[in-house]
Coordinates of C-alpha atoms in Angstrom, one line a residue:
M102 CA 15.9 10.5 -4.3
F103 CA 18.3 9.4 -7.1
C104 CA 17.5 5.8 -6.3
R105 CA 14.0 6.2 -7.9
A106 CA 15.6 7.5 -11.1
I107 CA 17.8 4.4 -11.2
T108 CA 14.8 2.2 -10.6
A109 CA 12.9 3.8 -13.4
A110 CA 15.8 3.4 -15.8
L111 CA 16.2 -0.2 -14.9
T112 CA 12.5 -0.7 -15.4
A113 CA 12.7 0.7 -18.9
G114 CA 16.0 -0.9 -19.8
L115 CA 14.9 -4.3 -18.7
A116 CA 11.3 -4.1 -20.1
S117 CA 11.3 -7.6 -21.6
L118 CA 12.5 -9.1 -18.3
A119 CA 9.9 -7.1 -16.3
V120 CA 7.1 -8.4 -18.6
S121 CA 8.2 -12.0 -17.7
A122 CA 9.0 -11.5 -14.0
A123 CA 6.2 -9.1 -13.0
G124 CA 3.2 -10.0 -15.3
T125 CA 3.1 -6.6 -17.0
A126 CA 1.9 -7.9 -20.4
Q127 CA -0.6 -10.6 -21.3
P128 CA -1.9 -12.8 -18.5
P129 CA -0.3 -16.3 -18.4
K130 CA -1.4 -18.5 -21.2
S131 CA -2.4 -21.3 -18.6
L132 CA -4.1 -20.4 -15.4
S133 CA -4.9 -22.9 -12.7
E134 CA -8.4 -23.6 -11.6
S135 CA -7.7 -21.8 -8.3
V136 CA -7.4 -18.6 -10.5
T137 CA -10.1 -19.2 -13.2
R138 CA -12.8 -20.0 -10.5
H139 CA -12.7 -16.2 -9.6
V140 CA -12.5 -14.9 -13.2
R141 CA -15.8 -13.4 -14.5
I142 CA -14.6 -11.8 -17.8
D143 CA -11.8 -13.3 -19.9
A144 CA -11.8 -11.9 -23.4
P145 CA -8.8 -10.5 -25.5
R146 CA -10.7 -7.5 -26.6
L147 CA -13.2 -5.6 -24.3
A148 CA -15.1 -2.4 -24.5
L149 CA -16.3 -1.0 -21.1
T150 CA -19.0 1.6 -21.8
G151 CA -21.0 4.2 -19.9
L152 CA -18.6 4.6 -17.1
Q153 CA -17.8 7.5 -14.8
L154 CA -14.0 7.6 -14.8
I155 CA -11.5 8.8 -12.2
D156 CA -8.3 8.1 -14.0
G157 CA -5.6 8.5 -11.3
S158 CA -4.1 11.7 -12.6
G159 CA -5.8 13.8 -10.0
A160 CA -8.2 15.3 -12.7
P161 CA -11.9 15.5 -11.9
A162 CA -14.2 12.6 -12.7
R163 CA -15.4 12.3 -16.4
R164 CA -18.9 11.0 -17.2
D165 CA -20.0 8.5 -19.8
Q166 CA -16.6 7.1 -20.8
T167 CA -15.6 4.1 -22.9
I168 CA -12.5 2.1 -22.2
L169 CA -11.1 -0.3 -24.8
I170 CA -9.0 -3.2 -23.5
E171 CA -6.9 -5.4 -25.9
N172 CA -4.7 -8.2 -24.7
G173 CA -4.3 -7.0 -21.2
R174 CA -3.6 -3.3 -22.0
I175 CA -5.7 -0.2 -22.4
R176 CA -6.0 0.7 -26.1
A177 CA -8.2 3.8 -25.8
V178 CA -10.1 5.8 -23.3
G179 CA -12.6 8.7 -24.0
D180 CA -16.1 10.0 -24.3
S181 CA -18.4 7.3 -25.4
G182 CA -19.5 9.5 -28.3
D183 CA -16.0 9.8 -29.5
V184 CA -14.6 6.3 -29.0
T185 CA -15.6 3.9 -31.7
V186 CA -15.8 0.3 -30.6
P187 CA -14.0 -1.8 -33.2
E188 CA -15.4 -5.0 -34.6
G189 CA -14.5 -8.1 -32.5
F190 CA -14.7 -6.3 -29.1
E191 CA -17.0 -7.7 -26.5
V192 CA -19.0 -4.8 -25.1
V193 CA -19.8 -4.6 -21.3
S194 CA -22.3 -1.9 -20.5
L195 CA -21.5 -0.4 -17.1
D196 CA -23.9 2.5 -16.6
G197 CA -24.0 3.8 -13.1
R198 CA -20.5 2.4 -12.3
T199 CA -17.2 4.2 -11.6
A200 CA -13.8 3.1 -13.0
M201 CA -10.5 3.9 -11.3
P202 CA -6.9 2.4 -11.6
G203 CA -6.1 -0.7 -9.5
I204 CA -4.7 0.3 -6.2
V205 CA -0.9 0.4 -5.8
G206 CA -0.3 -0.3 -2.1
L207 CA 3.1 0.7 -0.6
H208 CA 2.7 -0.8 3.0
N209 CA 0.9 -4.0 2.2
H210 CA 2.3 -6.9 4.3
L211 CA 2.0 -10.5 3.3
H212 CA 2.2 -11.6 6.9
H213 CA -0.2 -11.3 9.8
P214 CA 0.9 -11.1 13.5
G215 CA 1.6 -14.7 14.5
V216 CA 1.7 -15.9 10.9
P217 CA 5.1 -15.3 9.2
V218 CA 3.6 -15.6 5.7
S219 CA -0.1 -15.3 4.9
H220 CA 0.3 -17.3 1.6
F221 CA -3.4 -17.8 1.1
A222 CA -5.5 -15.1 2.7
A223 CA -3.3 -12.0 1.8
P224 CA -3.1 -12.4 -2.0
H225 CA -6.9 -13.3 -2.2
L226 CA -8.0 -10.4 -0.1
Y227 CA -5.7 -7.8 -1.6
L228 CA -7.1 -8.6 -5.0
A229 CA -10.6 -8.7 -3.6
G230 CA -10.1 -5.2 -2.2
G231 CA -8.8 -3.7 -5.4
V232 CA -5.0 -3.9 -4.9
T233 CA -3.5 -5.0 -8.1
T234 CA 0.2 -4.0 -7.3
L235 CA 1.9 -3.9 -3.9
F236 CA 5.1 -3.5 -2.0
S237 CA 5.2 -5.7 1.1
A238 CA 7.2 -3.1 3.2
G239 CA 9.0 -5.5 5.4
S240 CA 9.0 -9.4 5.3
A241 CA 8.9 -11.9 8.0
A242 CA 9.5 -14.8 5.5
P243 CA 10.9 -13.2 2.4
M244 CA 11.9 -16.3 0.5
A245 CA 8.3 -17.6 1.0
E246 CA 7.0 -14.2 -0.2
L247 CA 9.3 -14.2 -3.3
N248 CA 8.0 -17.7 -4.1
M249 CA 4.5 -16.6 -3.6
A250 CA 4.9 -13.7 -5.9
E251 CA 6.4 -15.9 -8.6
A252 CA 3.4 -18.3 -8.2
V253 CA 0.9 -15.6 -9.0
V254 CA 3.0 -14.6 -12.1
R255 CA 2.9 -18.3 -13.2
G256 CA -0.9 -18.3 -12.8
L257 CA -0.9 -20.8 -10.0
G258 CA -3.0 -18.6 -7.7
P259 CA -4.8 -15.2 -7.7
G260 CA -3.3 -12.1 -6.4
P261 CA -1.7 -8.8 -7.1
D262 CA 1.7 -8.1 -8.6
M263 CA 3.7 -8.4 -5.4
R264 CA 7.0 -6.6 -4.9
I265 CA 8.8 -8.0 -2.0
A266 CA 10.9 -6.4 0.8
A267 CA 13.9 -7.9 2.6
P268 CA 13.6 -8.7 6.3
Y269 CA 13.2 -5.7 8.5
V270 CA 16.4 -4.3 9.9
T271 CA 16.5 -3.2 13.6
G272 CA 19.0 -2.5 16.3
P273 CA 20.2 -4.2 19.5
E274 CA 17.1 -3.1 21.5
G275 CA 14.7 -4.1 18.7
N276 CA 12.5 -7.0 17.9
W277 CA 14.5 -10.2 18.4
V278 CA 13.2 -12.0 15.3
M279 CA 14.5 -9.2 13.0
P280 CA 18.1 -9.0 11.7
R281 CA 20.4 -6.8 13.7
P282 CA 23.6 -6.3 11.6
A283 CA 26.5 -6.0 14.0
S284 CA 28.5 -3.5 11.8
P285 CA 28.2 -1.4 8.8
Q286 CA 30.0 -4.0 6.8
A287 CA 27.6 -6.7 7.9
A288 CA 24.7 -4.3 6.9
R289 CA 26.2 -4.0 3.4
D290 CA 26.6 -7.7 3.1
F291 CA 23.0 -8.2 4.2
V292 CA 21.9 -5.8 1.4
D293 CA 24.0 -7.6 -1.1
Y294 CA 22.5 -11.0 -0.3
W295 CA 18.8 -9.9 -0.4
A296 CA 19.4 -7.9 -3.5
S297 CA 20.8 -10.9 -5.2
A298 CA 17.8 -12.9 -4.0
G299 CA 15.4 -10.5 -5.8
V300 CA 13.8 -8.3 -3.3
S301 CA 12.5 -4.9 -4.4
G302 CA 13.5 -2.8 -1.3
F303 CA 14.5 -2.6 2.3
K304 CA 12.9 -1.4 5.5
L305 CA 14.6 0.0 8.6
Y306 CA 12.7 -0.5 11.9
R307 CA 12.3 1.4 15.0
H308 CA 15.5 0.7 17.0
V309 CA 18.0 0.7 14.1
T310 CA 21.2 2.6 14.9
P311 CA 22.4 5.4 12.8
P312 CA 25.6 3.7 11.4
I313 CA 23.6 0.7 10.3
A314 CA 20.8 2.8 8.8
A315 CA 23.4 4.7 6.8
A316 CA 25.0 1.7 5.5
I317 CA 21.7 0.0 4.5
I318 CA 20.7 3.1 2.6
D319 CA 24.0 3.5 0.8
Q320 CA 24.4 0.0 -0.2
A321 CA 20.7 -0.4 -1.3
H322 CA 21.2 2.6 -3.6
T323 CA 24.2 0.9 -5.3
H324 CA 21.8 -1.8 -6.3
G325 CA 19.1 0.6 -7.5
L326 CA 16.8 -0.3 -4.6
T327 CA 14.9 1.9 -2.3
V328 CA 14.8 2.1 1.5
T329 CA 11.9 2.9 3.7
G330 CA 11.6 3.1 7.4
H331 CA 9.2 2.9 10.4
L332 CA 11.3 5.3 12.4
C333 CA 11.8 6.1 16.1
S334 CA 15.6 6.0 16.8
L335 CA 16.1 8.2 13.8
T336 CA 14.3 11.5 13.4
F337 CA 12.7 12.3 10.0
H338 CA 15.5 14.9 9.6
E339 CA 18.3 12.5 10.2
A340 CA 16.9 9.8 7.9
A341 CA 16.4 12.3 5.2
E342 CA 19.9 13.6 5.5
M343 CA 21.1 9.9 5.1
G344 CA 19.2 9.6 1.9
I345 CA 16.2 7.4 2.9
D346 CA 13.6 7.2 0.1
R347 CA 10.4 6.8 2.1
I348 CA 9.1 7.0 5.6
E349 CA 6.2 5.1 6.9
H350 CA 3.1 6.0 9.1
G351 CA 3.5 9.8 9.0
L352 CA 3.2 12.0 12.1
I353 CA 2.8 9.1 14.7
S354 CA 6.4 7.9 14.1
M355 CA 8.0 11.4 14.0
S356 CA 10.5 11.9 16.9
D357 CA 11.8 15.3 15.7
L358 CA 9.7 17.2 18.2
V359 CA 10.9 15.2 21.2
E360 CA 12.9 17.6 23.4
N361 CA 16.5 16.6 24.1
K362 CA 15.9 13.3 22.3
P363 CA 19.0 11.0 22.8
E364 CA 20.7 10.4 19.5
G365 CA 20.0 7.0 18.1
E366 CA 17.6 6.0 20.8
C367 CA 13.9 5.1 20.3
V368 CA 11.7 7.0 22.8
S369 CA 8.0 7.7 23.1
T370 CA 6.8 10.5 20.8
L371 CA 3.1 10.7 22.1
S372 CA 3.7 13.7 24.4
S373 CA 5.5 15.7 21.9
L374 CA 2.9 15.0 19.2
T375 CA 0.0 15.8 21.5
E376 CA 1.4 19.3 22.1
A377 CA 2.5 19.8 18.5
D378 CA 1.2 22.7 16.4
I379 CA 0.7 21.1 13.1
D380 CA 0.5 24.4 11.4
G381 CA 3.6 25.8 13.2
P382 CA 7.2 26.3 12.1
A383 CA 8.7 23.2 13.8
V384 CA 6.5 20.8 11.8
G385 CA 7.0 23.0 8.7
A386 CA 10.7 22.7 9.1
V387 CA 10.4 18.9 9.2
I388 CA 8.2 18.9 6.1
D389 CA 10.6 21.3 4.2
T390 CA 13.5 18.9 4.9
L391 CA 11.6 15.8 3.7
I392 CA 10.7 17.6 0.4
A393 CA 14.1 19.0 -0.1
H394 CA 15.5 15.5 0.1
D395 CA 12.6 14.0 -2.1
V396 CA 11.4 11.7 0.7
T397 CA 8.0 10.1 0.1
L398 CA 5.6 9.5 3.0
T399 CA 3.5 6.5 3.3
S400 CA -0.1 7.1 4.8
T401 CA -1.2 4.1 6.9
L402 CA -4.4 5.7 8.3
A403 CA -6.3 2.5 8.6
I404 CA -4.0 0.8 11.1
I405 CA -3.4 4.1 13.0
E406 CA -7.2 4.5 13.4
S407 CA -7.4 1.2 15.2
H408 CA -5.6 2.8 18.3
F409 CA -8.2 5.4 18.7
A410 CA -11.3 4.4 20.8
H411 CA -13.4 7.2 19.6
R412 CA -12.9 6.1 15.9
P413 CA -14.8 3.3 13.9
Q414 CA -13.3 0.0 14.6
G415 CA -13.8 -3.3 12.9
E416 CA -16.3 -3.3 10.0
S417 CA -18.3 -6.5 9.6
R418 CA -16.7 -7.5 6.3
A419 CA -13.3 -7.5 7.9
L420 CA -14.3 -9.2 11.1
D421 CA -15.9 -12.1 9.0
M422 CA -12.5 -12.7 7.6
L423 CA -10.8 -13.3 10.9
S424 CA -10.1 -16.6 12.3
P425 CA -11.9 -17.4 15.6
V426 CA -8.7 -16.8 17.6
E427 CA -8.2 -13.4 15.8
R428 CA -11.8 -12.5 16.4
A429 CA -11.4 -13.2 20.2
A430 CA -8.3 -11.0 20.1
Y431 CA -10.3 -8.2 18.5
D432 CA -13.0 -8.5 21.1
A433 CA -10.4 -8.2 23.8
R434 CA -8.8 -5.2 22.3
Q435 CA -12.1 -3.4 22.0
T436 CA -12.8 -4.1 25.7
A437 CA -9.3 -2.6 26.6
L438 CA -9.8 0.4 24.3
A439 CA -13.1 1.2 26.0
E440 CA -11.6 0.9 29.5
R441 CA -8.9 3.4 28.5
R442 CA -11.1 5.7 26.6
D443 CA -11.1 8.6 29.3
T444 CA -7.3 8.3 30.0
T445 CA -5.7 7.6 26.6
R446 CA -3.4 9.9 24.8
F447 CA -4.8 8.7 21.5
T448 CA -7.4 11.5 21.5
P449 CA -9.6 13.0 18.9
A450 CA -7.2 16.1 18.7
L451 CA -4.2 13.8 18.0
F452 CA -6.0 12.0 15.2
S453 CA -7.0 15.3 13.7
S454 CA -3.3 16.3 13.8
I455 CA -2.3 13.1 12.0
L456 CA -4.7 13.9 9.2
A457 CA -3.6 17.5 9.1
F458 CA 0.0 16.5 8.8
E459 CA -0.5 14.4 5.8
R460 CA -2.5 17.1 4.2
R461 CA 0.1 19.8 4.9
F462 CA 2.9 17.6 3.5
A463 CA 1.0 17.0 0.2
E464 CA 0.0 20.7 -0.1
A465 CA 3.7 21.6 0.3
G466 CA 4.6 19.5 -2.7
G467 CA 5.5 16.1 -1.0
R468 CA 4.6 12.8 -2.5
L469 CA 2.2 10.8 -0.5
V470 CA 1.4 7.2 -1.0
A471 CA -0.6 4.7 1.0
G472 CA -1.0 1.2 2.5
P473 CA -3.0 -0.3 5.3
D474 CA -0.2 -2.0 7.4
N475 CA -2.6 -4.8 7.8
G476 CA -2.8 -6.4 11.2
R477 CA -5.2 -6.4 14.2
H478 CA -8.7 -6.1 12.5
I479 CA -7.2 -4.3 9.5
V480 CA -7.2 -7.0 6.8
A481 CA -5.6 -6.9 3.4
G482 CA -7.6 -5.1 0.8
Y483 CA -10.4 -3.8 3.0
G484 CA -7.7 -1.8 4.9
D485 CA -6.7 -0.2 1.6
Q486 CA -10.3 0.8 0.9
R487 CA -10.5 2.3 4.4
N488 CA -7.5 4.4 3.6
L489 CA -9.3 6.0 0.7
E490 CA -12.2 7.1 3.1
L491 CA -9.8 8.4 5.7
L492 CA -7.8 10.4 3.1
V493 CA -10.9 12.1 2.0
E494 CA -11.7 12.8 5.5
A495 CA -8.3 14.4 5.8
G496 CA -9.4 16.9 3.2
F497 CA -8.2 15.4 -0.1
S498 CA -10.7 15.4 -2.9
V499 CA -11.7 12.0 -4.3
P500 CA -9.6 12.4 -7.4
E501 CA -6.6 13.5 -5.3
T502 CA -7.1 10.5 -3.1
V503 CA -7.3 8.1 -6.0
Q504 CA -4.1 9.6 -7.4
I505 CA -2.3 9.1 -4.0
M506 CA -3.3 5.4 -3.9
T507 CA -2.7 4.5 -7.5
H508 CA -0.4 6.6 -9.7
N509 CA 1.6 8.0 -6.8
G510 CA 2.4 4.5 -5.7
A511 CA 3.3 3.3 -9.2
V512 CA 5.7 6.2 -9.6
E513 CA 7.2 5.4 -6.2
L514 CA 7.9 1.7 -7.4
G515 CA 9.3 3.0 -10.8
L516 CA 6.2 1.8 -12.6
G517 CA 4.6 5.1 -13.4
E518 CA 4.7 4.6 -17.1
D519 CA 3.0 1.2 -16.9
R520 CA 0.1 1.4 -14.3
G521 CA -1.6 3.6 -11.8
L522 CA -3.5 5.5 -14.6
V523 CA -6.5 4.5 -16.8
Q524 CA -4.9 5.9 -20.0
A525 CA -4.1 4.5 -23.4
G526 CA -1.0 2.3 -23.3
Y527 CA -1.2 1.4 -19.6
R528 CA -1.8 -2.0 -18.2
A529 CA -5.4 -2.9 -17.8
D530 CA -5.5 -2.8 -14.0
I531 CA -8.9 -1.2 -13.5
L532 CA -11.5 -1.3 -10.6
I533 CA -15.2 -1.1 -11.4
L534 CA -17.3 0.2 -8.5
N535 CA -21.1 -0.1 -8.3
G536 CA -21.7 3.5 -7.4
D537 CA -20.6 7.1 -7.8
L538 CA -17.2 7.3 -6.1
A539 CA -16.8 11.0 -6.7
A540 CA -20.0 11.7 -4.7
D541 CA -19.7 9.0 -2.1
P542 CA -16.2 7.6 -1.0
A543 CA -17.9 4.7 0.6
A544 CA -18.6 3.3 -3.0
I545 CA -15.0 2.0 -2.8
R546 CA -16.5 -0.8 -0.7
S547 CA -18.8 -1.8 -3.6
L548 CA -16.4 -3.4 -6.0
E549 CA -18.0 -5.3 -8.9
Y550 CA -15.0 -6.2 -10.9
V551 CA -11.2 -6.1 -10.3
F552 CA -9.4 -6.0 -13.6
R553 CA -5.8 -7.2 -13.4
D554 CA -3.8 -7.6 -16.7
G555 CA -7.2 -7.4 -18.5
L556 CA -8.8 -10.2 -16.6
A557 CA -11.9 -9.3 -14.6
Y558 CA -12.0 -11.0 -11.1
D559 CA -15.0 -11.3 -8.8
P560 CA -14.2 -9.7 -5.5
A561 CA -17.0 -11.5 -3.6
S562 CA -15.7 -14.9 -4.8
L563 CA -12.1 -14.0 -3.8
A564 CA -13.2 -12.9 -0.4
E565 CA -15.5 -15.8 0.3
T566 CA -12.7 -18.3 -0.3
V567 CA -10.8 -17.0 2.7
R568 CA -13.6 -16.2 5.1
G569 CA -12.4 -17.0 8.6
E570 CA -8.9 -17.6 7.4
V571 CA -7.0 -14.4 8.3
G572 CA -4.6 -15.3 11.1
L573 CA -4.3 -19.0 10.0
R574 CA -2.7 -19.1 6.5

């Protein structure tokens, strides 16, 4: 979509401003104790040696690599025998570890159901899970989120580089706490206001009407901002024709296959998806339309999996982060899932179709990005890690999956020249995993260091700080 080209041009043209506003250069000179308590390595010049590297480009893993970091950026990367460590660099030997870029999450909320802004738990857990840049993909309290993002830039608290979305936009039948512009002009005024407030994009929600959706998309593009959607009232084809930049959740939100679907109305898609031939021409036509209009898809497999009783549910790490009320809600959901197991339409076959759809889209040339859509027992950071495992299950190789979750996301945000790759010149956002990720995707759960802007954070320390806090603050 042309909007991404505008965003990239703005990013390049306003480089000095971006450095100040988004923390893309050196870390702040003064960090609060709430940040420094989690920092394990803070040196202006570092040499990380002996690593396996999956660099985010989709290329195969490379063994015995050395990464030089200087003042928050990557100075050099290469075979350890070819990279000379300059005098004055602190050497950190990391034999047996894997390095990959920091995760760039595209559906990474900063709220939790019942908590309009998760100002404490979310930024800590995203960073603990390896997310170094994110887009919030719909905000319940956007001004609070904008202030939270600024606080991280100023060094007042730990967290990723957070790109904030405007409030969700829905229609008359939609969620009553979301804006419902009454006319196309009101929709344009809404976009102008939130663009001036500093948001990075907009999100259409399930019941949005076609005239309002078209106005939001058109006006956002005049500001060089993108629009995504959790669709239902609009088919993928209709949204693509309007110029939407991105669509969330993949197959599960696609209403294109609903027979005689009323125009502009949100109806259940489950029956049509259960009967769909993912390899057939109808699905292929939808994919062709998306690719022809340069529409990106956001994979949110972690939250989708939570609807399927036959699939793994809450892992112990995530459950430990839930507040007592949220843990009780999880237990109640699991009981309800078990009771519906034999009658549910969320079947193993449907889950396989969801995976296959994302694989077919990417194989056809579509850009796939990822985010956990945290909620229920899918918590910030750990949900991103689960996405990696599920994308590998869908048939992507580990390097392909890393590319989806890092560089693809950076490109989508107009940041592809700055992050999402472990290459010379890029920001030093690097994850160090204790294990061989190429051989075992579960190694993503064994984070040892999270480098953001060249500072190495301790994931365990970040997570321990918010144990039992998800759903509270």
